[in-house]
C-alpha atoms as an extended CHARMM CRD file, in Angstrom:
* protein
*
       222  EXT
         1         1  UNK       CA            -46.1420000000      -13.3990000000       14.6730000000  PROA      1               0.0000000000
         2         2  UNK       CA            -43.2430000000      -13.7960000000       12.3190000000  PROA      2               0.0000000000
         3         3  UNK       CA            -40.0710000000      -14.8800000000       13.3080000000  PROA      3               0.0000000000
         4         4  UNK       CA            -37.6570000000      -12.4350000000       14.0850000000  PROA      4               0.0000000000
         5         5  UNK       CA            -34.6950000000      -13.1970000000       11.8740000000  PROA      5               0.0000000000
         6         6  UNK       CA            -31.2730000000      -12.6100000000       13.7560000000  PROA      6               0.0000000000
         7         7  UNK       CA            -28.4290000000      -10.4180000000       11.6680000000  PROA      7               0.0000000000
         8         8  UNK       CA            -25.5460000000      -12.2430000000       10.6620000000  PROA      8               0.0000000000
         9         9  UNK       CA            -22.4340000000      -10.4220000000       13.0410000000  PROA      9               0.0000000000
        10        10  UNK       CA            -20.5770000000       -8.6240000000       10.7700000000  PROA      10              0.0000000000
        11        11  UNK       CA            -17.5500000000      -10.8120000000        9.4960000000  PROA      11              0.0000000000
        12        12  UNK       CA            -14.3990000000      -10.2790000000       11.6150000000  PROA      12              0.0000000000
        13        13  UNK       CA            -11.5750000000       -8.6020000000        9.6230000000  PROA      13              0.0000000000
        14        14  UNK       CA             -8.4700000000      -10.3660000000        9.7290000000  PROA      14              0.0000000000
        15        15  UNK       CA             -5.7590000000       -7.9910000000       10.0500000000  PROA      15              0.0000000000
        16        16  UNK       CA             -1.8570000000       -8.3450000000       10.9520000000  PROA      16              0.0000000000
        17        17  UNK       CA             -0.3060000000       -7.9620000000       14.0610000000  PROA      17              0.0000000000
        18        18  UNK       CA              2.4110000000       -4.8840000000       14.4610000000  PROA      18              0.0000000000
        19        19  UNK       CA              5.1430000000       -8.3710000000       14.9510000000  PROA      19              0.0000000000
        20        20  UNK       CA              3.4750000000       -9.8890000000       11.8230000000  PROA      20              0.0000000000
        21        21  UNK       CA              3.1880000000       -7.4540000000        9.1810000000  PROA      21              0.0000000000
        22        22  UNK       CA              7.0750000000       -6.2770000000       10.4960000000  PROA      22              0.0000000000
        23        23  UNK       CA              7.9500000000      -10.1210000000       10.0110000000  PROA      23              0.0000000000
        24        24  UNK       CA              6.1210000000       -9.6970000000        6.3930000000  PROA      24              0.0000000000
        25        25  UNK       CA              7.8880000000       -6.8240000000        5.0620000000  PROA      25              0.0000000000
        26        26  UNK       CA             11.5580000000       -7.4750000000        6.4170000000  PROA      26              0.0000000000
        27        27  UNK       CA             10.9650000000      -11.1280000000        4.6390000000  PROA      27              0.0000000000
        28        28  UNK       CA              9.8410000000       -9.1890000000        1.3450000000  PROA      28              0.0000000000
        29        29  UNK       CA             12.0940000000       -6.7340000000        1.3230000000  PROA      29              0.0000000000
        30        30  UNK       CA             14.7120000000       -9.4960000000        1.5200000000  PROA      30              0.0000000000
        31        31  UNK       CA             13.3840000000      -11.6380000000       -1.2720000000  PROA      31              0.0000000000
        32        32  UNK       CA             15.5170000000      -12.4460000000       -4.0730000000  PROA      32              0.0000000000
        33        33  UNK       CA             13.7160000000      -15.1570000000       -5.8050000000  PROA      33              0.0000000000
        34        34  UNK       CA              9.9290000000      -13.9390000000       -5.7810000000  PROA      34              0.0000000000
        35        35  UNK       CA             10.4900000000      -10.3730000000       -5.9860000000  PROA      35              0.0000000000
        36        36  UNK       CA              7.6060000000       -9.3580000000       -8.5060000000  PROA      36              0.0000000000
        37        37  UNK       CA              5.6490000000      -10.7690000000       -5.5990000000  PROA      37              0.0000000000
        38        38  UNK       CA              7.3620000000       -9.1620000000       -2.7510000000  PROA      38              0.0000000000
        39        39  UNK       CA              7.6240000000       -5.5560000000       -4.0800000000  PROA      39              0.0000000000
        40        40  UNK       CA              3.7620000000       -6.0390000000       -4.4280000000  PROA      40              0.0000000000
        41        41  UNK       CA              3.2170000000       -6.7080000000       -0.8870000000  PROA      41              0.0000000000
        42        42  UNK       CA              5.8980000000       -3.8370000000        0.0070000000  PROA      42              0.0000000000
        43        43  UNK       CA              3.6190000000       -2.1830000000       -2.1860000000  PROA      43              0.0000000000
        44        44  UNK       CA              0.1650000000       -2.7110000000       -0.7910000000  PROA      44              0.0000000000
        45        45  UNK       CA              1.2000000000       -2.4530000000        2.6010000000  PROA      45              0.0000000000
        46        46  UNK       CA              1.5860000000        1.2160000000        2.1450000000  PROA      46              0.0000000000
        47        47  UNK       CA             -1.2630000000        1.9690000000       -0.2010000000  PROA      47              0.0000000000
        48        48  UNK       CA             -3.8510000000       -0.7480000000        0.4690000000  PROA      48              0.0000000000
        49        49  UNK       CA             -3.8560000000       -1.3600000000       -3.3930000000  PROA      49              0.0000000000
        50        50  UNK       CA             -5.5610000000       -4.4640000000       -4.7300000000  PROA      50              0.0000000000
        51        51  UNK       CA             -3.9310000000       -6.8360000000       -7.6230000000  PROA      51              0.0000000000
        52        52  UNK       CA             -6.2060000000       -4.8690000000      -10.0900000000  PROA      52              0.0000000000
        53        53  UNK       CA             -4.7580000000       -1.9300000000       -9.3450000000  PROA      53              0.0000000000
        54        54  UNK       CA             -1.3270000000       -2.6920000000       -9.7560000000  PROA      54              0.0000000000
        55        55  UNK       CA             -2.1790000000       -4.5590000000      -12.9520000000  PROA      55              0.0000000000
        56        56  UNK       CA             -3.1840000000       -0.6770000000      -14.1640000000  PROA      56              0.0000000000
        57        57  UNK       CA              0.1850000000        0.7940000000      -12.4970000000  PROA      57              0.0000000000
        58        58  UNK       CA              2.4710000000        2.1330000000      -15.6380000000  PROA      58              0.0000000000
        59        59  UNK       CA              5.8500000000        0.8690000000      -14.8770000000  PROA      59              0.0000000000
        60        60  UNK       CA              7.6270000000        3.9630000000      -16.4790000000  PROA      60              0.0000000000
        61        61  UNK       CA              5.8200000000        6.4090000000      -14.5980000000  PROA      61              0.0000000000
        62        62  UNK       CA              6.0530000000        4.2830000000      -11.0620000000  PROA      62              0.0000000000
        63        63  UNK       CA              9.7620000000        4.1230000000      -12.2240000000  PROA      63              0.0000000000
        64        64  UNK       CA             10.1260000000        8.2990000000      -12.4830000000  PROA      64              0.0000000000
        65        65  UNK       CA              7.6910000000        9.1420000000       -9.5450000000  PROA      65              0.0000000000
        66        66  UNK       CA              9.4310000000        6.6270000000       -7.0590000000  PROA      66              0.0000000000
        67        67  UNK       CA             12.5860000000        9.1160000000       -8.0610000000  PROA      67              0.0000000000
        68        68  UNK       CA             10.4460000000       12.1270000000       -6.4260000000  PROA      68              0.0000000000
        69        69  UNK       CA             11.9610000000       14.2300000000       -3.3870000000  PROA      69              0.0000000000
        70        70  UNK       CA              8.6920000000       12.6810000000       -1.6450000000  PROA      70              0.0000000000
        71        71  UNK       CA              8.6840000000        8.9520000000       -3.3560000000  PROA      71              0.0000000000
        72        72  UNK       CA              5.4250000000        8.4600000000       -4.5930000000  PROA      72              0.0000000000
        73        73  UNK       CA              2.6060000000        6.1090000000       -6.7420000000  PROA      73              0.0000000000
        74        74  UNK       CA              0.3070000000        7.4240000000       -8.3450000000  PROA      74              0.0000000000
        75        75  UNK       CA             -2.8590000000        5.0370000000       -8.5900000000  PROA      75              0.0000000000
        76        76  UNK       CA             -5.7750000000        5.6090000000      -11.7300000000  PROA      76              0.0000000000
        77        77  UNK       CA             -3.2040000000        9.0550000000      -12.8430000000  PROA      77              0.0000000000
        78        78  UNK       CA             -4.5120000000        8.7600000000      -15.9800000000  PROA      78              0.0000000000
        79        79  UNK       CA             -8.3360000000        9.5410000000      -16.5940000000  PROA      79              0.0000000000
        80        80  UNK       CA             -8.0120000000        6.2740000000      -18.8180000000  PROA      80              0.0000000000
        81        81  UNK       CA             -7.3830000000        4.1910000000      -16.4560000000  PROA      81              0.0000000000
        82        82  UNK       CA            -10.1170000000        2.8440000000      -14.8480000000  PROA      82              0.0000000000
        83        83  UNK       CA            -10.7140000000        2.5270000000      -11.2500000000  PROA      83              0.0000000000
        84        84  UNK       CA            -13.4030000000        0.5740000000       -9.0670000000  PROA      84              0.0000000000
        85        85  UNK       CA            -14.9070000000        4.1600000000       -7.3440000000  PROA      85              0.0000000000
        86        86  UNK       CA            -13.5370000000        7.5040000000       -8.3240000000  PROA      86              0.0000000000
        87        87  UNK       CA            -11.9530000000        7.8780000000       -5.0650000000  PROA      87              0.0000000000
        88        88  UNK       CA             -9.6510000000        5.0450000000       -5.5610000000  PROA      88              0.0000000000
        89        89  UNK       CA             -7.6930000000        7.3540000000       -8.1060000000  PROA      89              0.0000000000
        90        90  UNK       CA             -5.0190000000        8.4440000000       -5.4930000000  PROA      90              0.0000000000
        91        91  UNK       CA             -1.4750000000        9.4630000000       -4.8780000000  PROA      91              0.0000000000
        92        92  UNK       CA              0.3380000000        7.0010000000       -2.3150000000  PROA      92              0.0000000000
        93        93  UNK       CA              3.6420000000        8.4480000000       -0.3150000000  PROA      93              0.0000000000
        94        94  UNK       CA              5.9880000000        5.4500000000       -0.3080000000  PROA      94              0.0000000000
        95        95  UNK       CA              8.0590000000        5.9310000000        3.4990000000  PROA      95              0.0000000000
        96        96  UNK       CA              9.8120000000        2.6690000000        3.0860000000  PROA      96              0.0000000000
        97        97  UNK       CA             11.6910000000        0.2610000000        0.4970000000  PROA      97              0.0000000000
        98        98  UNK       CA             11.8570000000        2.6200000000       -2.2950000000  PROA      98              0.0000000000
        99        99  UNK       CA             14.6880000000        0.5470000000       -3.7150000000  PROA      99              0.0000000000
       100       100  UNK       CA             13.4590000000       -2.2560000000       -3.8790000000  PROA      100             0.0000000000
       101       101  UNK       CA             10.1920000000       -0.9960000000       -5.2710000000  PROA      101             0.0000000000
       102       102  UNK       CA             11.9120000000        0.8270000000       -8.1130000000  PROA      102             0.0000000000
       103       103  UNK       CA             13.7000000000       -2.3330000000       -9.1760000000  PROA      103             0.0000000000
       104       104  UNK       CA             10.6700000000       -5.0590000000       -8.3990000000  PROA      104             0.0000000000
       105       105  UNK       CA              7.2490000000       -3.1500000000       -8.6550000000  PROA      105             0.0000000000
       106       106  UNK       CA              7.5230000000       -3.1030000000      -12.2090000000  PROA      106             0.0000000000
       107       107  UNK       CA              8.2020000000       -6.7780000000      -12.5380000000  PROA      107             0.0000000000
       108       108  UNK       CA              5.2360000000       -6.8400000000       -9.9530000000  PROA      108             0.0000000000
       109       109  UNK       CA              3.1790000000       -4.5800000000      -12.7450000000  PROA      109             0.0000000000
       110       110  UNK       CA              4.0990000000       -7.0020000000      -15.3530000000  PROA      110             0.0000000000
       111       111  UNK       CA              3.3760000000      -10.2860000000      -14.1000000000  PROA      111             0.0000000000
       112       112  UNK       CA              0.0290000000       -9.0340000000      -12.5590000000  PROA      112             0.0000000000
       113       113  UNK       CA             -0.9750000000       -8.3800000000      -16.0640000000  PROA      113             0.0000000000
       114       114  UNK       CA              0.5510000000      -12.1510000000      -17.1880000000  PROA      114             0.0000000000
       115       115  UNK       CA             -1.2210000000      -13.8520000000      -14.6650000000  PROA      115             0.0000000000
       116       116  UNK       CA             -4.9940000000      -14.0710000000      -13.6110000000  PROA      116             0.0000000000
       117       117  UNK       CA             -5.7630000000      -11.8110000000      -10.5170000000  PROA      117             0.0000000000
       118       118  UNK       CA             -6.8900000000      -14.8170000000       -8.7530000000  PROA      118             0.0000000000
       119       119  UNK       CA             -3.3560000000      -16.8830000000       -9.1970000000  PROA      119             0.0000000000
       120       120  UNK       CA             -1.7580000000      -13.7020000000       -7.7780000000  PROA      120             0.0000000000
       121       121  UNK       CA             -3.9070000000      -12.7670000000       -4.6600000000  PROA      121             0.0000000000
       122       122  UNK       CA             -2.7550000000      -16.4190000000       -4.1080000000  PROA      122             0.0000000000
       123       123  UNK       CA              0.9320000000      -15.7990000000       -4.3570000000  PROA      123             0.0000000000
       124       124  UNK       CA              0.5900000000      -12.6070000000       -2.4030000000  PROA      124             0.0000000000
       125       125  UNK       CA             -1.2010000000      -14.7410000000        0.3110000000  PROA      125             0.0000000000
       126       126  UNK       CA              1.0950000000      -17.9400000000        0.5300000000  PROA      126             0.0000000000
       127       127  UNK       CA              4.0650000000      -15.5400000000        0.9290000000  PROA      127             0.0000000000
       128       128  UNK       CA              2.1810000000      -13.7010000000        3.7140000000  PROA      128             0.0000000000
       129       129  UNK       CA              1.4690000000      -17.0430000000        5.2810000000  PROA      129             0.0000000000
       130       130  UNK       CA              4.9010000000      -18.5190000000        4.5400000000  PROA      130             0.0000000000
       131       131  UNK       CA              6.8810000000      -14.6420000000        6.5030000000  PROA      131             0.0000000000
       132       132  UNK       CA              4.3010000000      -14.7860000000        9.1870000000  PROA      132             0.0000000000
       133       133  UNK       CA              2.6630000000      -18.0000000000       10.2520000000  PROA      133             0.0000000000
       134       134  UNK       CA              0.2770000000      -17.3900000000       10.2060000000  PROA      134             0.0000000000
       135       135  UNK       CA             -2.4290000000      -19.5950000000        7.8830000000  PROA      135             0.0000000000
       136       136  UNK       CA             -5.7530000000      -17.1640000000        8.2620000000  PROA      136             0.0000000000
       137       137  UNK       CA             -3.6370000000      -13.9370000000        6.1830000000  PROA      137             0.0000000000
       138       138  UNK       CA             -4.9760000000      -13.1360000000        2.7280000000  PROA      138             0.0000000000
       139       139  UNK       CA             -3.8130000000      -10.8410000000        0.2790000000  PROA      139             0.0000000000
       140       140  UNK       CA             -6.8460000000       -8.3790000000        1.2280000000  PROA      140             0.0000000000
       141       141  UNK       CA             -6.0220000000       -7.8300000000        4.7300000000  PROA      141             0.0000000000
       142       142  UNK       CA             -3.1880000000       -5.7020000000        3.8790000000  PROA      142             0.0000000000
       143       143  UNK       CA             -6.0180000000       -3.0340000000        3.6080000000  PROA      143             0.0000000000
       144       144  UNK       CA             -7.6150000000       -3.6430000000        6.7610000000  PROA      144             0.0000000000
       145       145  UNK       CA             -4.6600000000       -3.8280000000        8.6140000000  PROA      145             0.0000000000
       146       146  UNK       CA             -4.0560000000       -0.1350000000        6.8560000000  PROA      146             0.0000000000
       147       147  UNK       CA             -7.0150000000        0.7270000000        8.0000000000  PROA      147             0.0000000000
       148       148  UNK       CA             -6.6310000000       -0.6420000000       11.3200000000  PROA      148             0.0000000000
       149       149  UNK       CA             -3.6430000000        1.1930000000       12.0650000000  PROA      149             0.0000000000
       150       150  UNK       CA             -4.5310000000        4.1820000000       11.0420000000  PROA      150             0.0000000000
       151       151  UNK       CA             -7.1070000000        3.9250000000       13.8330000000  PROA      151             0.0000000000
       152       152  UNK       CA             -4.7080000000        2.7690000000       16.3110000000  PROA      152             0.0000000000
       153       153  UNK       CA             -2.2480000000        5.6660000000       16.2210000000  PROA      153             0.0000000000
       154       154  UNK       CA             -5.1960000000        8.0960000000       15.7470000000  PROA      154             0.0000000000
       155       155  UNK       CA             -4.6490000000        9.6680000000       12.4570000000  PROA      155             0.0000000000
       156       156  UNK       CA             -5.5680000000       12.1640000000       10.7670000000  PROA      156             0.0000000000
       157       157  UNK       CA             -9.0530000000       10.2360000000        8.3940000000  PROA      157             0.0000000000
       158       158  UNK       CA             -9.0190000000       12.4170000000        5.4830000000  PROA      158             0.0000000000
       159       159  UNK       CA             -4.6590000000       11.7510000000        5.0590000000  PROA      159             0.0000000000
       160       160  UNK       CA             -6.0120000000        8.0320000000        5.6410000000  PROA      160             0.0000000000
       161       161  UNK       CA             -8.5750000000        8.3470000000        2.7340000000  PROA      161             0.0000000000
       162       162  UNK       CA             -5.9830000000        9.6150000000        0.7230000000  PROA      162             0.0000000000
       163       163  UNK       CA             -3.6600000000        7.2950000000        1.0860000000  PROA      163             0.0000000000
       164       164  UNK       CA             -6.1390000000        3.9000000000        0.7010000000  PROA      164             0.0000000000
       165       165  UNK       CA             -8.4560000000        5.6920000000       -1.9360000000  PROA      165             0.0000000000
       166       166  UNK       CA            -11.5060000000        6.1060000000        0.5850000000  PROA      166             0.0000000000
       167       167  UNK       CA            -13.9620000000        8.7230000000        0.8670000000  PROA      167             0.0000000000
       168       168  UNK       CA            -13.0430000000       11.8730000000        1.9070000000  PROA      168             0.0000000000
       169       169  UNK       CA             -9.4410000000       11.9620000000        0.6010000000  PROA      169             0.0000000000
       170       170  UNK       CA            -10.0970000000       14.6920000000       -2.0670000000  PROA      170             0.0000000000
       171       171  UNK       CA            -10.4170000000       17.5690000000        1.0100000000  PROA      171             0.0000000000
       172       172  UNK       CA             -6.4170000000       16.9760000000        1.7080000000  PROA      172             0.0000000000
       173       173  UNK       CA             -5.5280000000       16.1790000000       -2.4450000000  PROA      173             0.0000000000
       174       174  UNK       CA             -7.7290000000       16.8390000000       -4.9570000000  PROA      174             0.0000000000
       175       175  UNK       CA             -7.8920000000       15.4530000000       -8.4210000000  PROA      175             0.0000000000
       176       176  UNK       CA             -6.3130000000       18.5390000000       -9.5910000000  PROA      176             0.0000000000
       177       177  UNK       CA             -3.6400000000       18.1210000000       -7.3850000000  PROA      177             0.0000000000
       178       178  UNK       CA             -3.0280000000       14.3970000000       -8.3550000000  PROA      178             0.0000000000
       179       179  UNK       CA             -2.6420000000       15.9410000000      -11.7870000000  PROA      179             0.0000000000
       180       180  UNK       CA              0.6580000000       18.2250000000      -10.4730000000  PROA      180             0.0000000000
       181       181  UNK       CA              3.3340000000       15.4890000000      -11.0120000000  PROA      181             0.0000000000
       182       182  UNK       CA              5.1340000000       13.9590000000       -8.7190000000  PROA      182             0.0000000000
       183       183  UNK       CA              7.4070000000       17.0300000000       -8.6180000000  PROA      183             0.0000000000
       184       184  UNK       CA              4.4090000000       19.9110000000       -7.6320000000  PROA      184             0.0000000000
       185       185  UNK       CA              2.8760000000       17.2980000000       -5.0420000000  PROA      185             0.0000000000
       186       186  UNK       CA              6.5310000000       16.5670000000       -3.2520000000  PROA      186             0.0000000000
       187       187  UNK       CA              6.7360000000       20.6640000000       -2.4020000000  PROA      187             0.0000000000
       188       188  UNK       CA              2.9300000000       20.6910000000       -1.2640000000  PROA      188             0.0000000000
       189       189  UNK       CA              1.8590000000       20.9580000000        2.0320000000  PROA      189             0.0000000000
       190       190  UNK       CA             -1.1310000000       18.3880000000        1.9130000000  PROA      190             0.0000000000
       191       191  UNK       CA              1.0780000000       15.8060000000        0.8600000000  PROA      191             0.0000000000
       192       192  UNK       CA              3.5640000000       16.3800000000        3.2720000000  PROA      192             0.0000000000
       193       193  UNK       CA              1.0610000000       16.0930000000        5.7250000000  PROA      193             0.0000000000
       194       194  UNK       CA             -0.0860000000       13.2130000000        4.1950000000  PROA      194             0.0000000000
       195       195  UNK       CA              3.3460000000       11.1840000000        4.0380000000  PROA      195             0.0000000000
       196       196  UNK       CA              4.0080000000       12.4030000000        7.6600000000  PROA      196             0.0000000000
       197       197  UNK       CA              0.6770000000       10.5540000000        8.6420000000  PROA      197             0.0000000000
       198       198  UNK       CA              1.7440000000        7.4000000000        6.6310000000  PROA      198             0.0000000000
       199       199  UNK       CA              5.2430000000        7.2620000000        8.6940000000  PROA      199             0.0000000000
       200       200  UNK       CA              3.1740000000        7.6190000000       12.0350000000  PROA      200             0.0000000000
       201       201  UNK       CA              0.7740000000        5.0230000000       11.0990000000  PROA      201             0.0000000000
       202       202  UNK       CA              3.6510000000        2.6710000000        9.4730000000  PROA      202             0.0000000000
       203       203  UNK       CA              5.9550000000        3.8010000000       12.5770000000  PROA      203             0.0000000000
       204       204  UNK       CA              6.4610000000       -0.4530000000       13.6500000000  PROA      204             0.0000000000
       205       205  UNK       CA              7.9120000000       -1.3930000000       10.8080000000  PROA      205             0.0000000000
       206       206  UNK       CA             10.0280000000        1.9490000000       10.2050000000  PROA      206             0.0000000000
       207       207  UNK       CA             11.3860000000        1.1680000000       13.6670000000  PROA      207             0.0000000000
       208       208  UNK       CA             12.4860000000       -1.8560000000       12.9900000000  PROA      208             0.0000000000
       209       209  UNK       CA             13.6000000000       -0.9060000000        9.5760000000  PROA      209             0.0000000000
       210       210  UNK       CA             15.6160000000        1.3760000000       11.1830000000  PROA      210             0.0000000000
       211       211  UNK       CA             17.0470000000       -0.5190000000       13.7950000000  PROA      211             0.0000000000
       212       212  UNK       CA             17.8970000000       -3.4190000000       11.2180000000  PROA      212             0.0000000000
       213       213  UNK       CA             19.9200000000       -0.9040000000        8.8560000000  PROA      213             0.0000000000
       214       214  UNK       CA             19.1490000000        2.7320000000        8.7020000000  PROA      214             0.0000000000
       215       215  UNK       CA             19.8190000000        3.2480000000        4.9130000000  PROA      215             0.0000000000
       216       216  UNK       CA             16.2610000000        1.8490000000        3.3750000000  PROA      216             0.0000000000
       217       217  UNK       CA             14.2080000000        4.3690000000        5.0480000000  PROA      217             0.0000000000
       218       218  UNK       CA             13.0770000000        7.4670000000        3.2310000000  PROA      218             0.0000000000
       219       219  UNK       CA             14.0300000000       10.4810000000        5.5990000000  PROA      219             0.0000000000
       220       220  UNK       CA             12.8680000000       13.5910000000        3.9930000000  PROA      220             0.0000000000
       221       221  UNK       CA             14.4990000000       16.4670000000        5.7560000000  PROA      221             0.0000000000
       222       222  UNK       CA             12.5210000000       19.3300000000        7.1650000000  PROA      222             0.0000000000
């Protein structure tokens, strides 16, 4: 009889600790001297965006929509733009750093596009080694940690999808909604919801955010 062959265990995702990825994004949001790379972190930490997808970001637009009553990024807004999966085209609530993502991201945009993908995943990760120590971090477990979080606190999975571009996202905003502008989506309900599940499952580091200094926190009043 034939050998039975014995399924590889599916690879352990390495995701941040709550103490790490708050170590990561106080360190970023700090950063003077590689700030296209730390607004991309800030950045990714919230959305679970890859490099190629900031590469597509349009700085002008990020610029206006991060000016929104609900800050916001708008991922693959324009039917141009292409995206991995058609679910990846997405609106992301931004709960924290809006500042410093409205003066960095587009530096982040344009250097992405200057510089190989590769040769910035590996910026991305040596500054998430250097703010955490730890050595095993890579610039794609920012999106399992996300994801892992999201499971921790419970959330609500279709908010989730919408936020990291996963299936199942269009039954909370659908891709007529994303069309609305970041104006129409800040007064709708869905996304509402949807930024109110972001701050729940990014509640470590808005605690600590807010216990450091109180001003860099997007509070949107009821």
């Amino acid at each position: 009889t034939g050998k039975r062959v014995k399924a590889d265990p599916p690879k352990q995702k390495t995701v941040l600790s709550d103490a790490e990825l708050v170590s990561l994004v106080t360190t970023c949001l700090a950063d003077t001297k590689t700030p296209e790379v730390s607004a991309a972190i800030i950045f990714m930490v919230q959305s679970g965006a890859m490099v190629s997808e900031i590469t597509r970001l349009n700085s002008e637009e990020v610029t206006a929509d991060l000016g929104a009553a609900i800050p916001q990024v708008a991922i693959g807004k324009s039917q141009d733009v292409k995206v991995k999966v058609e679910q990846r085209r997405r609106v992301v609530p931004i709960v924290f750093g809006k500042e410093y993502l409205r003066q960095h991201l587009p530096k982040a945009i344009k250097h992405c596009s200057t510089t190989t993908e590769s040769n910035m995943s590996k910026r991305i990760s040596n500054k998430m080694r250097s703010a955490t120590d730890n050595k095993t971090l890579s610039a794609h477990c920012l999106r399992h940690t996300l994801k892992a979080l999201s499971d921790s606190v419970d959330a609500n999975q279709s908010h989730v999808a919408a936020i990291g571009g996963w299936s199942g996202g269009s039954s909370v905003i659908s891709a007529a909604m994303q069309q609305y502008g970041a104006a129409g989506l800040s007064s709708s309900k869905g996304f509402k919801a949807v930024h109110d599940t972001s701050r729940k499952i990014l509640a470590c580091v808005l605690e600590a955010l807010e216990a450091e200094h109180g001003d860099n926190v997007v509070r949107i009043t009821r």
